[in-house]
Amino acid sequence: MDGYLSVRPVKRSPKRETISVNCRHFLGDRPCRFHKAEGVKCLGCPYHSPAETRILVIKLGAMGDVLRTTSILPTLFKHFRNPHISWITRKESFELLENNPFLDSILETSVDSMGRLQVEAFDLVINPETSKESAALASIVKSKKKKGFGLSPKGFVFPYNTGAKEIFHMGLFDDIKKRNRKTYEELICQLSNLPYERIPPILCLKQDEIRFGEEFLSRKRIKGKRPMVGINTGGGTRWPLKRWTTKGFIKLGKRLSRQLGCQVLLSGGPAEVEINKTISAQLGRKTFDTGCFNSPRQFASLLNLCDVIVTGDSLALHIGLALHKRMVVLLGPTSATEIDLYNLGRTVTAEMDCLCCYRQACGESPNCMERLSVKTVYRSVEEQLNLINA
C-alpha cells in the first residue's frame, strides 16, 4: 500500500503493525495525537489524512510580518489537494505559529532544522523574503517548484517567478514602493501564484492562554463594565520613527479615561519600558501596565482583553487583526496601502507627500508621526467603540 510500512513484529508478538508514514498526523518519533487520545492505530484509522502535496513556507523576518503571512494558509489548503505544510522561522516567532490548524510542522532556524531541510523534499517552496538568509534556504531545499526568492551562486537575491518581481522591485526602488496600491496579502498571493482571498492572519489562543489574560484582570482588580482600550507604544527597533509621541499617548489616555470612562491597558516591548513607566505615572489608576517582557502568546492573551487597540505598525497590529479586534492604527514612515484592516478599524496618517519613506531618520520637523493629532486619534477610538455597541 502506497504510503504505508509493514513493520515485522518481535518474536513474542504475532501481529504486524501497519504504519502510515504519509499521513499528515504521522510524527515518527512519538505517537500521533489521535493515538494518544483514543488509542487508534494507522490501519483503518478514521483520521487518516494522506499528504499529497508537501509545501514549505520560509518566513524569518519581523514577528508581525511572520504572523500576517499566515493569511495565505487557508488559500493553500483550498488550492492544493491534501497539503502537508511546514514553516521555518526564527526562534522569536516560533510561538506565533503554534496551535495553527493549517500547519503540520514548524521548524526553527537551527542546526537540526538545516539538517532536515537538506534531506527532505517538497513539492512547493514559498519564500516571500528578499533577505539573503531566507533566499539561501530556498535555494538549498529540494523542491519541484519554488516561488518567491532564491540566492545565486554569486550571492545576490533573485526572483524565481514573474509573480515575485513586483515585490522585488518594490524593495529596491522607493518610487515603486510608494506607487503600490496592493495590500501585503495581495502581493503574497501574487508571489505564490495563488488566487487572492481576503483572509486575516491566523492566531489561535488556547484556553489556558485566554485564562492568562483573565487572571491579569483578576490580579489588577479590573472590572469589565467599562470599555477597555489597549495602547501599544511599541514599534520595533528597525524603524524607530514608527512610534507616536509619548506626549500624544498621555493626552489620548487622559481623554479616553475622562470623556469615555475607558480603562487603558498599556503594552510594549523591551524598548518601551521607560516610555510606558512615564505614561502609566501620568495616566493614573485607570491605566494598567501589562509589562514589556511578555512572551508573544502572553502578549496576545493580554491584547485579547481589549475592545479597541491603538497601535502603530507593529506586532500588536497583526495580533489584533488575528483576534478580530477593533483597531486604530497610527502610520507614517511605513506603507498604509499594504495594511488591510479587514473592515476592523481605521488608519490615521498625516497629510504629507513623504509618507511611506521607510527612513530611519527624518529631517522634517514636526515629522509625520508628530503631526498626528490627539483629537483625530481620540475620535477614531470613539468611532470604533460606537461600532462595537451598535
mmCIF file of N, CA and C in Angstrom, residues 112-240:
data_model
loop_
_atom_site.group_PDB
_atom_site.id
_atom_site.type_symbol
_atom_site.label_atom_id
_atom_site.label_comp_id
_atom_site.label_asym_id
_atom_site.label_seq_id
_atom_site.Cartn_x
_atom_site.Cartn_y
_atom_site.Cartn_z
ATOM 1 N N ASP A 112 19.745 21.550 13.668
ATOM 2 C CA ASP A 112 18.881 20.387 13.452
ATOM 3 C C ASP A 112 17.969 20.587 12.247
ATOM 4 N N SER A 113 17.365 21.758 12.158
ATOM 5 C CA SER A 113 16.448 22.028 11.049
ATOM 6 C C SER A 113 17.188 22.095 9.720
ATOM 7 N N MET A 114 18.387 22.653 9.725
ATOM 8 C CA MET A 114 19.159 22.725 8.492
ATOM 9 C C MET A 114 19.471 21.323 7.975
ATOM 10 N N GLY A 115 19.756 20.416 8.900
ATOM 11 C CA GLY A 115 20.000 19.030 8.507
ATOM 12 C C GLY A 115 18.768 18.412 7.871
ATOM 13 N N ARG A 116 17.626 18.638 8.481
ATOM 14 C CA ARG A 116 16.372 18.106 7.940
ATOM 15 C C ARG A 116 16.095 18.639 6.545
ATOM 16 N N LEU A 117 16.288 19.945 6.371
ATOM 17 C CA LEU A 117 15.932 20.568 5.099
ATOM 18 C C LEU A 117 16.859 20.154 3.962
ATOM 19 N N GLN A 118 18.023 19.637 4.291
ATOM 20 C CA GLN A 118 18.906 19.132 3.244
ATOM 21 C C GLN A 118 18.551 17.706 2.833
ATOM 22 N N VAL A 119 17.680 17.064 3.614
ATOM 23 C CA VAL A 119 17.267 15.689 3.321
ATOM 24 C C VAL A 119 15.856 15.645 2.739
ATOM 25 N N GLU A 120 14.936 16.390 3.354
ATOM 26 C CA GLU A 120 13.540 16.334 2.928
ATOM 27 C C GLU A 120 13.343 16.990 1.562
ATOM 28 N N ALA A 121 12.317 16.516 0.852
ATOM 29 C CA ALA A 121 11.967 17.078 -0.453
ATOM 30 C C ALA A 121 10.527 17.582 -0.411
ATOM 31 N N PHE A 122 10.270 18.649 -1.154
ATOM 32 C CA PHE A 122 8.951 19.278 -1.163
ATOM 33 C C PHE A 122 8.438 19.404 -2.595
ATOM 34 N N ASP A 123 7.136 19.590 -2.689
ATOM 35 C CA ASP A 123 6.532 19.861 -3.994
ATOM 36 C C ASP A 123 6.538 21.356 -4.303
ATOM 37 N N LEU A 124 6.498 22.171 -3.235
ATOM 38 C CA LEU A 124 6.474 23.625 -3.416
ATOM 39 C C LEU A 124 7.168 24.307 -2.247
ATOM 40 N N VAL A 125 8.036 25.255 -2.553
ATOM 41 C CA VAL A 125 8.647 26.126 -1.547
ATOM 42 C C VAL A 125 8.208 27.553 -1.835
ATOM 43 N N ILE A 126 7.737 28.244 -0.796
ATOM 44 C CA ILE A 126 7.348 29.654 -0.918
ATOM 45 C C ILE A 126 8.227 30.470 0.013
ATOM 46 N N ASN A 127 9.020 31.369 -0.562
ATOM 47 C CA ASN A 127 9.848 32.277 0.233
ATOM 48 C C ASN A 127 9.552 33.712 -0.189
ATOM 49 N N PRO A 128 8.734 34.446 0.586
ATOM 50 C CA PRO A 128 8.379 35.814 0.201
ATOM 51 C C PRO A 128 9.383 36.872 0.644
ATOM 52 N N GLU A 129 10.515 36.452 1.232
ATOM 53 C CA GLU A 129 11.501 37.404 1.760
ATOM 54 C C GLU A 129 12.685 37.557 0.820
ATOM 55 N N THR A 130 13.203 38.795 0.774
ATOM 56 C CA THR A 130 14.379 39.060 -0.056
ATOM 57 C C THR A 130 15.672 39.078 0.758
ATOM 58 N N SER A 131 15.623 38.672 2.021
ATOM 59 C CA SER A 131 16.862 38.596 2.803
ATOM 60 C C SER A 131 17.720 37.451 2.266
ATOM 61 N N LYS A 132 19.026 37.599 2.363
ATOM 62 C CA LYS A 132 19.916 36.556 1.846
ATOM 63 C C LYS A 132 19.780 35.256 2.627
ATOM 64 N N GLU A 133 19.478 35.363 3.923
ATOM 65 C CA GLU A 133 19.339 34.156 4.738
ATOM 66 C C GLU A 133 18.164 33.308 4.265
ATOM 67 N N SER A 134 17.012 33.934 4.089
ATOM 68 C CA SER A 134 15.839 33.175 3.647
ATOM 69 C C SER A 134 15.991 32.719 2.197
ATOM 70 N N ALA A 135 16.593 33.558 1.362
ATOM 71 C CA ALA A 135 16.811 33.183 -0.035
ATOM 72 C C ALA A 135 17.769 32.001 -0.147
ATOM 73 N N ALA A 136 18.783 31.965 0.713
ATOM 74 C CA ALA A 136 19.712 30.834 0.716
ATOM 75 C C ALA A 136 18.995 29.545 1.095
ATOM 76 N N LEU A 137 18.109 29.620 2.092
ATOM 77 C CA LEU A 137 17.334 28.439 2.480
ATOM 78 C C LEU A 137 16.497 27.935 1.314
ATOM 79 N N ALA A 138 15.833 28.858 0.618
ATOM 80 C CA ALA A 138 15.005 28.462 -0.520
ATOM 81 C C ALA A 138 15.839 27.781 -1.597
ATOM 82 N N SER A 139 17.054 28.238 -1.785
ATOM 83 C CA SER A 139 17.925 27.658 -2.806
ATOM 84 C C SER A 139 18.439 26.280 -2.411
ATOM 85 N N ILE A 140 18.660 26.072 -1.126
ATOM 86 C CA ILE A 140 19.200 24.798 -0.639
ATOM 87 C C ILE A 140 18.163 23.682 -0.680
ATOM 88 N N VAL A 141 16.927 24.005 -0.334
ATOM 89 C CA VAL A 141 15.884 22.985 -0.192
ATOM 90 C C VAL A 141 15.531 22.370 -1.547
ATOM 91 N N LYS A 142 15.336 21.054 -1.538
ATOM 92 C CA LYS A 142 14.927 20.346 -2.753
ATOM 93 C C LYS A 142 13.416 20.470 -2.932
ATOM 94 N N SER A 143 13.000 20.967 -4.091
ATOM 95 C CA SER A 143 11.571 21.145 -4.347
ATOM 96 C C SER A 143 11.305 21.150 -5.848
ATOM 97 N N LYS A 144 10.127 20.630 -6.228
ATOM 98 C CA LYS A 144 9.751 20.613 -7.639
ATOM 99 C C LYS A 144 9.503 22.030 -8.156
ATOM 100 N N LYS A 145 8.882 22.863 -7.299
ATOM 101 C CA LYS A 145 8.598 24.244 -7.681
ATOM 102 C C LYS A 145 9.016 25.180 -6.556
ATOM 103 N N LYS A 146 9.461 26.372 -6.935
ATOM 104 C CA LYS A 146 9.837 27.383 -5.948
ATOM 105 C C LYS A 146 9.242 28.727 -6.359
ATOM 106 N N LYS A 147 8.640 29.410 -5.378
ATOM 107 C CA LYS A 147 8.053 30.726 -5.606
ATOM 108 C C LYS A 147 8.683 31.724 -4.641
ATOM 109 N N GLY A 148 8.890 32.925 -5.124
ATOM 110 C CA GLY A 148 9.494 33.946 -4.273
ATOM 111 C C GLY A 148 10.929 34.212 -4.666
ATOM 112 N N PHE A 149 11.841 34.034 -3.699
ATOM 113 C CA PHE A 149 13.216 34.480 -3.917
ATOM 114 C C PHE A 149 14.244 33.425 -3.534
ATOM 115 N N GLY A 150 15.293 33.350 -4.349
ATOM 116 C CA GLY A 150 16.420 32.474 -4.085
ATOM 117 C C GLY A 150 17.713 33.268 -4.076
ATOM 118 N N LEU A 151 18.806 32.562 -3.824
ATOM 119 C CA LEU A 151 20.132 33.190 -3.779
ATOM 120 C C LEU A 151 21.021 32.544 -4.827
ATOM 121 N N SER A 152 21.652 33.383 -5.644
ATOM 122 C CA SER A 152 22.504 32.875 -6.718
ATOM 123 C C SER A 152 23.866 32.452 -6.172
ATOM 124 N N PRO A 153 24.623 31.649 -6.926
ATOM 125 C CA PRO A 153 25.984 31.279 -6.503
ATOM 126 C C PRO A 153 26.896 32.490 -6.299
ATOM 127 N N LYS A 154 26.560 33.616 -6.919
ATOM 128 C CA LYS A 154 27.356 34.831 -6.752
ATOM 129 C C LYS A 154 26.892 35.677 -5.568
ATOM 130 N N GLY A 155 25.872 35.195 -4.860
ATOM 131 C CA GLY A 155 25.462 35.859 -3.624
ATOM 132 C C GLY A 155 24.427 36.950 -3.756
ATOM 133 N N PHE A 156 23.712 37.022 -4.888
ATOM 134 C CA PHE A 156 22.657 38.028 -4.977
ATOM 135 C C PHE A 156 21.285 37.351 -5.007
ATOM 136 N N VAL A 157 20.311 38.075 -4.464
ATOM 137 C CA VAL A 157 18.936 37.573 -4.401
ATOM 138 C C VAL A 157 18.266 37.777 -5.756
ATOM 139 N N PHE A 158 17.452 36.802 -6.162
ATOM 140 C CA PHE A 158 16.745 36.915 -7.437
ATOM 141 C C PHE A 158 15.334 36.341 -7.291
ATOM 142 N N PRO A 159 14.369 36.820 -8.091
ATOM 143 C CA PRO A 159 13.005 36.274 -8.052
ATOM 144 C C PRO A 159 12.917 34.984 -8.862
ATOM 145 N N TYR A 160 12.250 33.989 -8.288
ATOM 146 C CA TYR A 160 12.068 32.726 -9.001
ATOM 147 C C TYR A 160 11.029 32.838 -10.109
ATOM 148 N N ASN A 161 10.015 33.664 -9.895
ATOM 149 C CA ASN A 161 8.868 33.663 -10.799
ATOM 150 C C ASN A 161 8.396 35.087 -11.066
ATOM 151 N N THR A 162 7.597 35.218 -12.101
ATOM 152 C CA THR A 162 7.087 36.534 -12.500
ATOM 153 C C THR A 162 6.308 37.202 -11.376
ATOM 154 N N GLY A 163 5.526 36.419 -10.630
ATOM 155 C CA GLY A 163 4.711 36.970 -9.552
ATOM 156 C C GLY A 163 5.517 37.608 -8.439
ATOM 157 N N ALA A 164 6.798 37.249 -8.333
ATOM 158 C CA ALA A 164 7.659 37.801 -7.280
ATOM 159 C C ALA A 164 8.360 39.090 -7.704
ATOM 160 N N LYS A 165 8.324 39.404 -8.980
ATOM 161 C CA LYS A 165 9.103 40.543 -9.476
ATOM 162 C C LYS A 165 8.619 41.877 -8.910
ATOM 163 N N GLU A 166 7.311 42.009 -8.714
ATOM 164 C CA GLU A 166 6.783 43.283 -8.215
ATOM 165 C C GLU A 166 7.309 43.579 -6.812
ATOM 166 N N ILE A 167 7.282 42.572 -5.926
ATOM 167 C CA ILE A 167 7.829 42.753 -4.579
ATOM 168 C C ILE A 167 9.326 43.025 -4.650
ATOM 169 N N PHE A 168 10.013 42.353 -5.548
ATOM 170 C CA PHE A 168 11.456 42.545 -5.719
ATOM 171 C C PHE A 168 11.763 43.998 -6.074
ATOM 172 N N HIS A 169 11.036 44.544 -7.035
ATOM 173 C CA HIS A 169 11.259 45.928 -7.464
ATOM 174 C C HIS A 169 10.860 46.924 -6.369
ATOM 175 N N MET A 170 9.793 46.611 -5.625
ATOM 176 C CA MET A 170 9.368 47.494 -4.534
ATOM 177 C C MET A 170 10.428 47.590 -3.448
ATOM 178 N N GLY A 171 11.148 46.506 -3.226
ATOM 179 C CA GLY A 171 12.196 46.510 -2.216
ATOM 180 C C GLY A 171 13.439 47.268 -2.643
ATOM 181 N N LEU A 172 13.587 47.481 -3.945
ATOM 182 C CA LEU A 172 14.793 48.131 -4.467
ATOM 183 C C LEU A 172 14.603 49.616 -4.760
ATOM 184 N N PHE A 173 13.367 50.014 -5.093
ATOM 185 C CA PHE A 173 13.135 51.379 -5.568
ATOM 186 C C PHE A 173 11.995 52.033 -4.785
ATOM 187 N N ASP A 174 12.306 53.144 -4.101
ATOM 188 C CA ASP A 174 11.324 53.826 -3.254
ATOM 189 C C ASP A 174 10.107 54.317 -4.036
ATOM 190 N N ASP A 175 10.323 54.803 -5.261
ATOM 191 C CA ASP A 175 9.198 55.341 -6.026
ATOM 192 C C ASP A 175 8.195 54.247 -6.379
ATOM 193 N N ILE A 176 8.680 53.044 -6.662
ATOM 194 C CA ILE A 176 7.779 51.922 -6.963
ATOM 195 C C ILE A 176 7.037 51.503 -5.702
ATOM 196 N N LYS A 177 7.741 51.506 -4.573
ATOM 197 C CA LYS A 177 7.110 51.168 -3.292
ATOM 198 C C LYS A 177 5.967 52.140 -2.992
ATOM 199 N N LYS A 178 6.182 53.421 -3.199
ATOM 200 C CA LYS A 178 5.166 54.430 -2.886
ATOM 201 C C LYS A 178 3.981 54.362 -3.847
ATOM 202 N N ARG A 179 4.218 53.941 -5.086
ATOM 203 C CA ARG A 179 3.126 53.851 -6.069
ATOM 204 C C ARG A 179 2.248 52.617 -5.862
ATOM 205 N N ASN A 180 2.732 51.664 -5.113
ATOM 206 C CA ASN A 180 1.987 50.416 -4.933
ATOM 207 C C ASN A 180 0.599 50.662 -4.342
ATOM 208 N N ARG A 181 -0.406 49.957 -4.865
ATOM 209 C CA ARG A 181 -1.774 50.056 -4.349
ATOM 210 C C ARG A 181 -2.325 48.689 -3.923
ATOM 211 N N LYS A 182 -1.456 47.725 -3.777
ATOM 212 C CA LYS A 182 -1.884 46.387 -3.349
ATOM 213 C C LYS A 182 -1.543 46.173 -1.881
ATOM 214 N N THR A 183 -2.381 45.422 -1.192
ATOM 215 C CA THR A 183 -2.074 45.074 0.193
ATOM 216 C C THR A 183 -0.971 44.027 0.227
ATOM 217 N N TYR A 184 -0.371 43.887 1.400
ATOM 218 C CA TYR A 184 0.666 42.863 1.579
ATOM 219 C C TYR A 184 0.122 41.488 1.214
ATOM 220 N N GLU A 185 -1.092 41.195 1.652
ATOM 221 C CA GLU A 185 -1.674 39.878 1.404
ATOM 222 C C GLU A 185 -1.900 39.637 -0.088
ATOM 223 N N GLU A 186 -2.313 40.668 -0.815
ATOM 224 C CA GLU A 186 -2.462 40.538 -2.269
ATOM 225 C C GLU A 186 -1.119 40.242 -2.923
ATOM 226 N N LEU A 187 -0.093 40.929 -2.471
ATOM 227 C CA LEU A 187 1.240 40.735 -3.039
ATOM 228 C C LEU A 187 1.773 39.335 -2.759
ATOM 229 N N ILE A 188 1.513 38.817 -1.541
ATOM 230 C CA ILE A 188 1.999 37.484 -1.192
ATOM 231 C C ILE A 188 1.272 36.412 -1.997
ATOM 232 N N CYS A 189 -0.028 36.586 -2.203
ATOM 233 C CA CYS A 189 -0.765 35.635 -3.043
ATOM 234 C C CYS A 189 -0.264 35.689 -4.483
ATOM 235 N N GLN A 190 0.004 36.885 -4.974
ATOM 236 C CA GLN A 190 0.546 37.039 -6.326
ATOM 237 C C GLN A 190 1.895 36.345 -6.434
ATOM 238 N N LEU A 191 2.757 36.560 -5.460
ATOM 239 C CA LEU A 191 4.079 35.924 -5.435
ATOM 240 C C LEU A 191 3.961 34.403 -5.420
ATOM 241 N N SER A 192 2.974 33.893 -4.691
ATOM 242 C CA SER A 192 2.809 32.445 -4.526
ATOM 243 C C SER A 192 1.989 31.815 -5.642
ATOM 244 N N ASN A 193 1.542 32.642 -6.590
ATOM 245 C CA ASN A 193 0.693 32.172 -7.692
ATOM 246 C C ASN A 193 -0.599 31.562 -7.165
ATOM 247 N N LEU A 194 -1.181 32.235 -6.167
ATOM 248 C CA LEU A 194 -2.428 31.794 -5.556
ATOM 249 C C LEU A 194 -3.527 32.813 -5.837
ATOM 250 N N PRO A 195 -4.774 32.370 -5.956
ATOM 251 C CA PRO A 195 -5.873 33.336 -6.057
ATOM 252 C C PRO A 195 -5.993 34.108 -4.752
ATOM 253 N N TYR A 196 -6.228 35.406 -4.848
ATOM 254 C CA TYR A 196 -6.302 36.220 -3.633
ATOM 255 C C TYR A 196 -7.648 36.055 -2.954
ATOM 256 N N GLU A 197 -7.614 35.774 -1.653
ATOM 257 C CA GLU A 197 -8.807 35.779 -0.813
ATOM 258 C C GLU A 197 -8.511 36.662 0.391
ATOM 259 N N ARG A 198 -9.481 37.465 0.760
ATOM 260 C CA ARG A 198 -9.268 38.445 1.841
ATOM 261 C C ARG A 198 -9.436 37.759 3.196
ATOM 262 N N ILE A 199 -8.351 37.194 3.686
ATOM 263 C CA ILE A 199 -8.363 36.412 4.922
ATOM 264 C C ILE A 199 -7.386 37.045 5.907
ATOM 265 N N PRO A 200 -7.819 37.344 7.133
ATOM 266 C CA PRO A 200 -6.905 37.940 8.125
ATOM 267 C C PRO A 200 -5.880 36.936 8.627
ATOM 268 N N PRO A 201 -4.859 37.405 9.337
ATOM 269 C CA PRO A 201 -3.868 36.489 9.924
ATOM 270 C C PRO A 201 -4.536 35.492 10.868
ATOM 271 N N ILE A 202 -3.831 34.394 11.137
ATOM 272 C CA ILE A 202 -4.396 33.321 11.960
ATOM 273 C C ILE A 202 -3.568 33.148 13.225
ATOM 274 N N LEU A 203 -4.210 33.341 14.352
ATOM 275 C CA LEU A 203 -3.602 33.106 15.665
ATOM 276 C C LEU A 203 -4.680 32.510 16.555
ATOM 277 N N CYS A 204 -4.478 31.283 16.995
ATOM 278 C CA CYS A 204 -5.486 30.570 17.785
ATOM 279 C C CYS A 204 -4.994 30.422 19.220
ATOM 280 N N LEU A 205 -5.612 31.162 20.131
ATOM 281 C CA LEU A 205 -5.247 31.073 21.543
ATOM 282 C C LEU A 205 -5.850 29.826 22.168
ATOM 283 N N LYS A 206 -5.088 29.190 23.047
ATOM 284 C CA LYS A 206 -5.584 28.044 23.805
ATOM 285 C C LYS A 206 -6.350 28.555 25.026
ATOM 286 N N GLN A 207 -7.131 27.671 25.636
ATOM 287 C CA GLN A 207 -7.939 28.065 26.787
ATOM 288 C C GLN A 207 -7.076 28.562 27.946
ATOM 289 N N ASP A 208 -5.932 27.912 28.175
ATOM 290 C CA ASP A 208 -5.080 28.353 29.281
ATOM 291 C C ASP A 208 -4.468 29.718 28.994
ATOM 292 N N GLU A 209 -4.300 30.046 27.716
ATOM 293 C CA GLU A 209 -3.778 31.364 27.350
ATOM 294 C C GLU A 209 -4.853 32.436 27.529
ATOM 295 N N ILE A 210 -6.074 32.098 27.224
ATOM 296 C CA ILE A 210 -7.181 33.026 27.486
ATOM 297 C C ILE A 210 -7.300 33.277 28.986
ATOM 298 N N ARG A 211 -7.108 32.218 29.784
ATOM 299 C CA ARG A 211 -7.163 32.364 31.246
ATOM 300 C C ARG A 211 -6.034 33.246 31.760
ATOM 301 N N PHE A 212 -4.883 33.224 31.082
ATOM 302 C CA PHE A 212 -3.760 34.084 31.470
ATOM 303 C C PHE A 212 -4.204 35.545 31.475
ATOM 304 N N GLY A 213 -4.931 35.947 30.439
ATOM 305 C CA GLY A 213 -5.448 37.310 30.385
ATOM 306 C C GLY A 213 -6.478 37.573 31.467
ATOM 307 N N GLU A 214 -7.368 36.616 31.668
ATOM 308 C CA GLU A 214 -8.404 36.779 32.696
ATOM 309 C C GLU A 214 -7.797 36.890 34.091
ATOM 310 N N GLU A 215 -6.723 36.146 34.329
ATOM 311 C CA GLU A 215 -6.049 36.212 35.630
ATOM 312 C C GLU A 215 -5.383 37.564 35.840
ATOM 313 N N PHE A 216 -4.908 38.175 34.748
ATOM 314 C CA PHE A 216 -4.354 39.528 34.850
ATOM 315 C C PHE A 216 -5.435 40.495 35.332
ATOM 316 N N LEU A 217 -6.618 40.395 34.760
ATOM 317 C CA LEU A 217 -7.732 41.249 35.195
ATOM 318 C C LEU A 217 -8.034 41.046 36.672
ATOM 319 N N SER A 218 -8.013 39.790 37.087
ATOM 320 C CA SER A 218 -8.322 39.473 38.483
ATOM 321 C C SER A 218 -7.268 40.046 39.427
ATOM 322 N N ARG A 219 -5.982 39.894 39.062
ATOM 323 C CA ARG A 219 -4.894 40.404 39.913
ATOM 324 C C ARG A 219 -4.968 41.915 40.058
ATOM 325 N N LYS A 220 -5.307 42.582 38.974
ATOM 326 C CA LYS A 220 -5.367 44.050 38.977
ATOM 327 C C LYS A 220 -6.727 44.576 39.440
ATOM 328 N N ARG A 221 -7.643 43.645 39.740
ATOM 329 C CA ARG A 221 -8.999 44.010 40.175
ATOM 330 C C ARG A 221 -9.688 44.917 39.159
ATOM 331 N N ILE A 222 -9.553 44.520 37.896
ATOM 332 C CA ILE A 222 -10.167 45.283 36.809
ATOM 333 C C ILE A 222 -11.555 44.717 36.535
ATOM 334 N N LYS A 223 -12.541 45.572 36.565
ATOM 335 C CA LYS A 223 -13.908 45.155 36.277
ATOM 336 C C LYS A 223 -14.221 45.408 34.804
ATOM 337 N N GLY A 224 -15.025 44.524 34.237
ATOM 338 C CA GLY A 224 -15.253 44.553 32.800
ATOM 339 C C GLY A 224 -16.384 45.427 32.321
ATOM 340 N N LYS A 225 -16.934 46.279 33.171
ATOM 341 C CA LYS A 225 -18.085 47.082 32.776
ATOM 342 C C LYS A 225 -17.700 48.259 31.883
ATOM 343 N N ARG A 226 -16.482 48.763 32.033
ATOM 344 C CA ARG A 226 -16.056 49.920 31.249
ATOM 345 C C ARG A 226 -15.308 49.464 30.001
ATOM 346 N N PRO A 227 -15.344 50.284 28.933
ATOM 347 C CA PRO A 227 -14.603 49.919 27.722
ATOM 348 C C PRO A 227 -13.108 49.767 28.021
ATOM 349 N N MET A 228 -12.499 48.775 27.394
ATOM 350 C CA MET A 228 -11.069 48.520 27.577
ATOM 351 C C MET A 228 -10.338 48.881 26.283
ATOM 352 N N VAL A 229 -9.472 49.873 26.362
ATOM 353 C CA VAL A 229 -8.696 50.302 25.197
ATOM 354 C C VAL A 229 -7.233 49.947 25.416
ATOM 355 N N GLY A 230 -6.677 49.215 24.487
ATOM 356 C CA GLY A 230 -5.258 48.889 24.542
ATOM 357 C C GLY A 230 -4.445 49.964 23.852
ATOM 358 N N ILE A 231 -3.428 50.470 24.536
ATOM 359 C CA ILE A 231 -2.486 51.410 23.919
ATOM 360 C C ILE A 231 -1.143 50.709 23.849
ATOM 361 N N ASN A 232 -0.722 50.404 22.635
ATOM 362 C CA ASN A 232 0.563 49.740 22.431
ATOM 363 C C ASN A 232 1.563 50.756 21.900
ATOM 364 N N THR A 233 2.609 51.000 22.675
ATOM 365 C CA THR A 233 3.586 52.026 22.301
ATOM 366 C C THR A 233 4.724 51.470 21.458
ATOM 367 N N GLY A 234 4.794 50.157 21.316
ATOM 368 C CA GLY A 234 5.907 49.530 20.609
ATOM 369 C C GLY A 234 5.829 49.715 19.107
ATOM 370 N N GLY A 235 7.004 49.704 18.499
ATOM 371 C CA GLY A 235 7.065 49.805 17.043
ATOM 372 C C GLY A 235 8.250 49.067 16.467
ATOM 373 N N GLY A 236 8.910 48.252 17.308
ATOM 374 C CA GLY A 236 10.099 47.558 16.827
ATOM 375 C C GLY A 236 11.313 48.471 16.848
ATOM 376 N N THR A 237 12.457 47.908 16.535
ATOM 377 C CA THR A 237 13.712 48.667 16.592
ATOM 378 C C THR A 237 14.232 49.086 15.216
ATOM 379 N N ARG A 238 13.732 48.448 14.157
ATOM 380 C CA ARG A 238 14.269 48.737 12.830
ATOM 381 C C ARG A 238 13.870 50.122 12.334
ATOM 382 N N TRP A 239 12.602 50.514 12.586
ATOM 383 C CA TRP A 239 12.110 51.814 12.128
ATOM 384 C C TRP A 239 11.647 52.610 13.342
ATOM 385 N N PRO A 240 12.551 53.283 14.052
ATOM 386 C CA PRO A 240 12.175 53.995 15.287
ATOM 387 C C PRO A 240 11.153 55.096 15.066
#
